[in-house]
Amino acid sequence: MALELIVSKIWKIYEGRPVLRDLSFVFDRKRIYVIMGPNGSGKTTFLKICALLEVPDKGKVFYLNSDKKRLPKDINLFRKITYVFPEVGIFNASVFDNVAYGLKIRGFKKKEIVARVEEVLDFVGLIHKKKQNALTLSSGEAKRMGIARAIVIEPEFIFLDEPTAFVDMKNTEIIEKILLQIKEREKSTIIIATHDTYFASKVGDIILKLENGKLLTENSA
Amino acid sequence: MEFLIEAFKKALFLIINLDRELLEIIFLSLKVSFSALIVASIFGIPLGAFLGMKKFPGKNAVIIFLNTGMGLPPVVVGLFLYMLFSRSGPLGFLHLLYTPTAMIIAQFVLAFPIVTALSQASIMKVDPIIKLTAKTLGATPFQVALTIIKEARYGILAGVIAGLGRVMAEVGAILIVGGNIAGYTRVMTTTIALETDKGNFELALALGIILLTISFLINITLYFIQKKGVPANTTWL
Ligand SMILES: Nc1ncnc2c1ncn2[C@@H]1O[C@H](COP(=O)(O)OP(=O)(O)O)[C@@H](O)[C@H]1O
Ligand SMILES: [Mg+2]
């Protein structure tokens, strides 16, 4: 069942300047990986390539199943990985409908959708806001909704791009707790990009640093 | 001055008594305009969505063409369709001239560019992050497209209503292809034009009042739709 993500010798060059250079890495544990680095170091570029939202200029990114077979990059694979953007990407709809989206497009039955959405909304502390238009949420609430919308589809890989950007201390702590609880379930590999060192040290099992286009291991637990 | 007041009184009398001729004219007007609008929406919304989402060579030309179409003079549309449908015209064998169908086609031609161009504009305004979000949540390309259309729903609806406003108010095209035949192709605007010409102000005025009321209702609806589309903004970004 478990998927592995293999990044092999990738390059990404913008306007003659390499952002990622000959970068290789294997993500093979249901843990929290944190990728650190200052603004502009290429974290988003790297995450998007891993999430198959962008393609590298050179090198390969692929997912292996438990038989070490390479999975074709089709909708079946896309549906096993999901990305939460720094600005979340909120649909002009209720919190409930936003979170239900991934289940609806997968053809889930209404009863199961309601049960699963209410469960994750309860988990992220937004159940009382389920009827509210999601565009009117505060930043901390919106970030939590983004996480709820990702985990409700039980993906193998969750990419979180700057999950604490625009978020105050209190909400950052709530997000930390949520992420640690998700990790306990061991259902997903979580890969986070952040420039927040303290947050990284709180949630990260494996901390990586993106520097000069390469991924360096800082520590691993 | 006195004749104005007299005409006004008679007009109100016609409205209050639900005059049969008046009702028939109103009914045909609504039927023609709504039919044209429904057909224009069935073709215009998907085409607008396609134009708003896809890149292809000649796209700019199509958009300029549509924008020109938004301002087409109705009489010119009437003239072209007349030539097409007249007995010696290429489509003369269809015997459409001076029928409600010809009027629906004429108003379709007027509404279609508006619905299409405004749909396209509101689809283009949807934040690109919506597309990426739908995709990464597992949507197929078709589901992504539907999601973007849904995000643009208020803008699209505003376009449809703007199209309705245009066709309800026009007289040039339907007068030429419909012919203003009593009890068959007479609608509100053509009747107003004809009756005014004849000096029969009461029916013209009654229809004028109703037309203004409809136009007013259309604009109220448009206002509220546009207002409802506004909370489409996060405040914390
Ligand atoms: N589409 C693009 N076109 C040109 N340059 C880009 C593009 N995307 C990212 N970059 C550049 O690549 C570098 C890395 O960006 P990014 O991956 O967003 O960094 P981070 O997420 O670490 O802040 C930046 O210098 C940025 O300007
Ligand atoms: Mg970034």
CSV table of C-alpha atoms in Angstrom, one decimal, chain B residues 34-235:
chain,number,residue,atom,x,y,z
B,34,PHE,CA,-36.3,34.1,-23.0
B,35,SER,CA,-36.1,31.5,-25.7
B,36,ALA,CA,-33.3,33.5,-27.4
B,37,LEU,CA,-31.6,33.9,-24.1
B,38,ILE,CA,-31.8,30.2,-23.2
B,39,VAL,CA,-30.3,29.1,-26.5
B,40,ALA,CA,-27.6,31.9,-26.3
B,41,SER,CA,-26.7,30.6,-22.8
B,42,ILE,CA,-26.6,26.9,-23.9
B,43,PHE,CA,-24.0,27.8,-26.5
B,44,GLY,CA,-22.5,30.9,-25.0
B,45,ILE,CA,-21.6,29.7,-21.5
B,46,PRO,CA,-19.6,26.7,-22.7
B,47,LEU,CA,-18.0,28.7,-25.5
B,48,GLY,CA,-17.1,31.5,-23.0
B,49,ALA,CA,-15.7,28.9,-20.6
B,50,PHE,CA,-13.6,27.4,-23.4
B,51,LEU,CA,-12.3,30.8,-24.4
B,52,GLY,CA,-11.5,31.7,-20.8
B,53,MET,CA,-9.6,28.5,-20.1
B,54,LYS,CA,-7.8,27.4,-23.3
B,55,LYS,CA,-5.1,29.0,-25.3
B,56,PHE,CA,-5.2,28.5,-29.1
B,57,PRO,CA,-4.1,30.4,-32.2
B,58,GLY,CA,-6.6,33.0,-33.2
B,59,LYS,CA,-8.1,33.3,-29.8
B,60,ASN,CA,-7.6,37.1,-29.7
B,61,ALA,CA,-9.4,37.4,-33.0
B,62,VAL,CA,-12.4,35.5,-31.6
B,63,ILE,CA,-12.5,37.7,-28.6
B,64,ILE,CA,-12.3,40.9,-30.6
B,65,PHE,CA,-15.0,39.5,-32.9
B,66,LEU,CA,-17.3,38.8,-29.9
B,67,ASN,CA,-16.7,42.2,-28.3
B,68,THR,CA,-17.7,43.7,-31.6
B,69,GLY,CA,-20.8,41.5,-31.5
B,70,MET,CA,-21.7,42.9,-28.1
B,71,GLY,CA,-22.3,46.2,-29.7
B,72,LEU,CA,-24.0,45.0,-33.0
B,73,PRO,CA,-26.7,47.5,-34.1
B,74,PRO,CA,-29.9,45.5,-33.9
B,75,VAL,CA,-31.1,47.0,-37.2
B,76,VAL,CA,-28.0,45.6,-39.0
B,77,VAL,CA,-28.7,42.2,-37.5
B,78,GLY,CA,-32.3,42.5,-38.7
B,79,LEU,CA,-31.1,43.5,-42.2
B,80,PHE,CA,-28.8,40.5,-42.6
B,81,LEU,CA,-31.3,38.0,-41.3
B,82,TYR,CA,-33.9,39.5,-43.5
B,83,MET,CA,-31.7,39.0,-46.5
B,84,LEU,CA,-31.0,35.4,-45.4
B,85,PHE,CA,-34.7,34.5,-44.8
B,86,SER,CA,-36.4,36.5,-47.5
B,87,ARG,CA,-38.0,34.4,-50.3
B,88,SER,CA,-35.0,34.8,-52.6
B,89,GLY,CA,-32.4,34.5,-49.9
B,90,PRO,CA,-30.3,31.4,-49.2
B,91,LEU,CA,-32.5,30.3,-46.3
B,92,GLY,CA,-35.8,31.4,-47.9
B,93,PHE,CA,-37.0,27.9,-48.3
B,94,LEU,CA,-37.4,27.7,-44.5
B,95,HIS,CA,-40.2,30.3,-44.6
B,96,LEU,CA,-39.0,31.9,-41.4
B,97,LEU,CA,-39.5,35.5,-42.3
B,98,TYR,CA,-42.3,37.2,-40.2
B,99,THR,CA,-42.5,34.3,-37.7
B,100,PRO,CA,-41.7,34.3,-33.9
B,101,THR,CA,-38.9,31.8,-34.8
B,102,ALA,CA,-37.1,34.4,-36.9
B,103,MET,CA,-37.4,36.9,-34.0
B,104,ILE,CA,-35.9,34.3,-31.6
B,105,ILE,CA,-33.0,33.8,-34.0
B,106,ALA,CA,-32.5,37.6,-34.3
B,107,GLN,CA,-32.4,38.0,-30.5
B,108,PHE,CA,-30.2,35.0,-30.2
B,109,VAL,CA,-27.7,36.7,-32.5
B,110,LEU,CA,-27.8,39.8,-30.2
B,111,ALA,CA,-27.6,38.0,-26.9
B,112,PHE,CA,-25.0,35.3,-27.8
B,113,PRO,CA,-21.9,37.6,-28.0
B,114,ILE,CA,-22.8,39.2,-24.7
B,115,VAL,CA,-23.4,36.0,-22.8
B,116,THR,CA,-20.2,34.5,-24.3
B,117,ALA,CA,-17.9,37.5,-23.8
B,118,LEU,CA,-19.1,38.1,-20.3
B,119,SER,CA,-18.8,34.4,-19.4
B,120,GLN,CA,-15.3,34.4,-20.8
B,121,ALA,CA,-14.3,37.5,-18.8
B,122,SER,CA,-15.6,36.1,-15.6
B,123,ILE,CA,-13.9,32.7,-16.1
B,124,MET,CA,-10.6,34.6,-16.8
B,125,LYS,CA,-11.1,36.4,-13.5
B,126,VAL,CA,-11.1,33.2,-11.5
B,127,ASP,CA,-7.9,33.0,-9.5
B,128,PRO,CA,-5.5,30.4,-11.1
B,129,ILE,CA,-5.1,28.8,-7.6
B,130,ILE,CA,-8.6,27.5,-7.9
B,131,LYS,CA,-7.6,25.4,-10.9
B,132,LEU,CA,-4.5,24.0,-9.1
B,133,THR,CA,-6.5,23.3,-6.0
B,134,ALA,CA,-9.1,21.4,-7.8
B,135,LYS,CA,-6.4,19.5,-9.6
B,136,THR,CA,-4.5,18.6,-6.5
B,137,LEU,CA,-7.7,17.5,-4.7
B,138,GLY,CA,-8.1,14.9,-7.5
B,139,ALA,CA,-10.3,16.5,-10.1
B,140,THR,CA,-10.2,15.2,-13.6
B,141,PRO,CA,-9.7,17.9,-16.3
B,142,PHE,CA,-13.5,18.0,-16.9
B,143,GLN,CA,-14.2,18.3,-13.2
B,144,VAL,CA,-11.6,21.1,-13.0
B,145,ALA,CA,-13.4,22.9,-15.8
B,146,LEU,CA,-16.7,22.6,-14.0
B,147,THR,CA,-15.2,23.8,-10.8
B,148,ILE,CA,-13.9,26.9,-12.5
B,149,ILE,CA,-17.3,27.6,-14.1
B,150,LYS,CA,-18.9,27.2,-10.7
B,151,GLU,CA,-16.5,29.7,-9.2
B,152,ALA,CA,-17.4,32.2,-12.0
B,153,ARG,CA,-21.2,31.6,-11.5
B,154,TYR,CA,-22.1,35.1,-10.4
B,155,GLY,CA,-20.2,36.7,-13.3
B,156,ILE,CA,-21.8,34.3,-15.8
B,157,LEU,CA,-25.3,35.0,-14.4
B,158,ALA,CA,-24.7,38.7,-14.6
B,159,GLY,CA,-23.8,38.2,-18.3
B,160,VAL,CA,-27.0,36.3,-18.9
B,161,ILE,CA,-29.0,39.0,-17.3
B,162,ALA,CA,-27.2,41.7,-19.3
B,163,GLY,CA,-28.1,39.7,-22.4
B,164,LEU,CA,-31.7,39.7,-21.3
B,165,GLY,CA,-31.6,43.4,-20.8
B,166,ARG,CA,-30.3,43.9,-24.3
B,167,VAL,CA,-32.9,41.7,-26.1
B,168,MET,CA,-35.9,42.9,-24.1
B,169,ALA,CA,-35.1,46.5,-25.1
B,170,GLU,CA,-34.2,46.1,-28.7
B,171,VAL,CA,-36.7,46.9,-31.5
B,172,GLY,CA,-34.7,47.1,-34.7
B,173,ALA,CA,-34.0,43.4,-35.4
B,174,ILE,CA,-37.3,41.9,-34.5
B,175,LEU,CA,-39.2,44.6,-36.3
B,176,ILE,CA,-37.5,43.8,-39.5
B,177,VAL,CA,-37.7,40.0,-39.3
B,178,GLY,CA,-40.9,39.7,-37.3
B,179,GLY,CA,-42.9,42.3,-39.2
B,180,ASN,CA,-45.1,43.4,-36.2
B,181,ILE,CA,-48.1,41.3,-37.3
B,182,ALA,CA,-51.0,41.8,-34.9
B,183,GLY,CA,-51.7,38.7,-32.7
B,184,TYR,CA,-48.7,36.8,-34.2
B,185,THR,CA,-45.4,38.7,-34.1
B,186,ARG,CA,-46.2,41.9,-32.2
B,187,VAL,CA,-44.0,42.3,-29.1
B,188,MET,CA,-43.7,45.2,-26.6
B,189,THR,CA,-41.0,47.2,-28.3
B,190,THR,CA,-42.4,46.9,-31.9
B,191,THR,CA,-45.9,47.8,-30.7
B,192,ILE,CA,-44.6,50.8,-28.9
B,193,ALA,CA,-42.8,51.9,-32.1
B,194,LEU,CA,-45.9,51.3,-34.3
B,195,GLU,CA,-48.6,52.7,-32.0
B,196,THR,CA,-46.6,55.8,-31.3
B,197,ASP,CA,-46.2,56.4,-35.0
B,198,LYS,CA,-50.0,56.1,-35.3
B,199,GLY,CA,-50.6,58.4,-32.5
B,200,ASN,CA,-52.2,55.7,-30.3
B,201,PHE,CA,-50.4,56.5,-27.1
B,202,GLU,CA,-52.4,54.6,-24.5
B,203,LEU,CA,-51.3,51.0,-25.6
B,204,ALA,CA,-47.8,52.3,-26.3
B,205,LEU,CA,-47.6,54.0,-22.9
B,206,ALA,CA,-49.0,50.9,-21.1
B,207,LEU,CA,-46.4,48.7,-22.7
B,208,GLY,CA,-43.7,51.4,-22.0
B,209,ILE,CA,-44.6,51.3,-18.3
B,210,ILE,CA,-44.4,47.5,-18.2
B,211,LEU,CA,-41.1,47.4,-20.2
B,212,LEU,CA,-39.6,49.9,-17.8
B,213,THR,CA,-40.8,47.8,-14.8
B,214,ILE,CA,-39.2,44.7,-16.3
B,215,SER,CA,-36.0,46.5,-17.0
B,216,PHE,CA,-36.0,47.8,-13.5
B,217,LEU,CA,-36.5,44.2,-12.1
B,218,ILE,CA,-33.7,43.0,-14.4
B,219,ASN,CA,-31.4,45.7,-13.0
B,220,ILE,CA,-32.3,45.0,-9.4
B,221,THR,CA,-31.5,41.3,-9.9
B,222,LEU,CA,-28.2,42.2,-11.6
B,223,TYR,CA,-27.3,44.4,-8.7
B,224,PHE,CA,-27.9,41.7,-6.1
B,225,ILE,CA,-26.1,39.1,-8.1
B,226,GLN,CA,-23.1,41.4,-8.4
B,227,LYS,CA,-23.3,42.1,-4.7
B,228,LYS,CA,-23.4,38.5,-3.8
B,229,GLY,CA,-20.4,37.8,-6.0
B,230,VAL,CA,-18.4,40.3,-3.9
B,231,PRO,CA,-17.5,38.4,-0.7
B,232,ALA,CA,-15.4,36.3,-3.2
B,233,ASN,CA,-12.3,37.7,-1.5
B,234,THR,CA,-10.3,36.6,1.4
B,235,THR,CA,-9.4,39.5,3.7
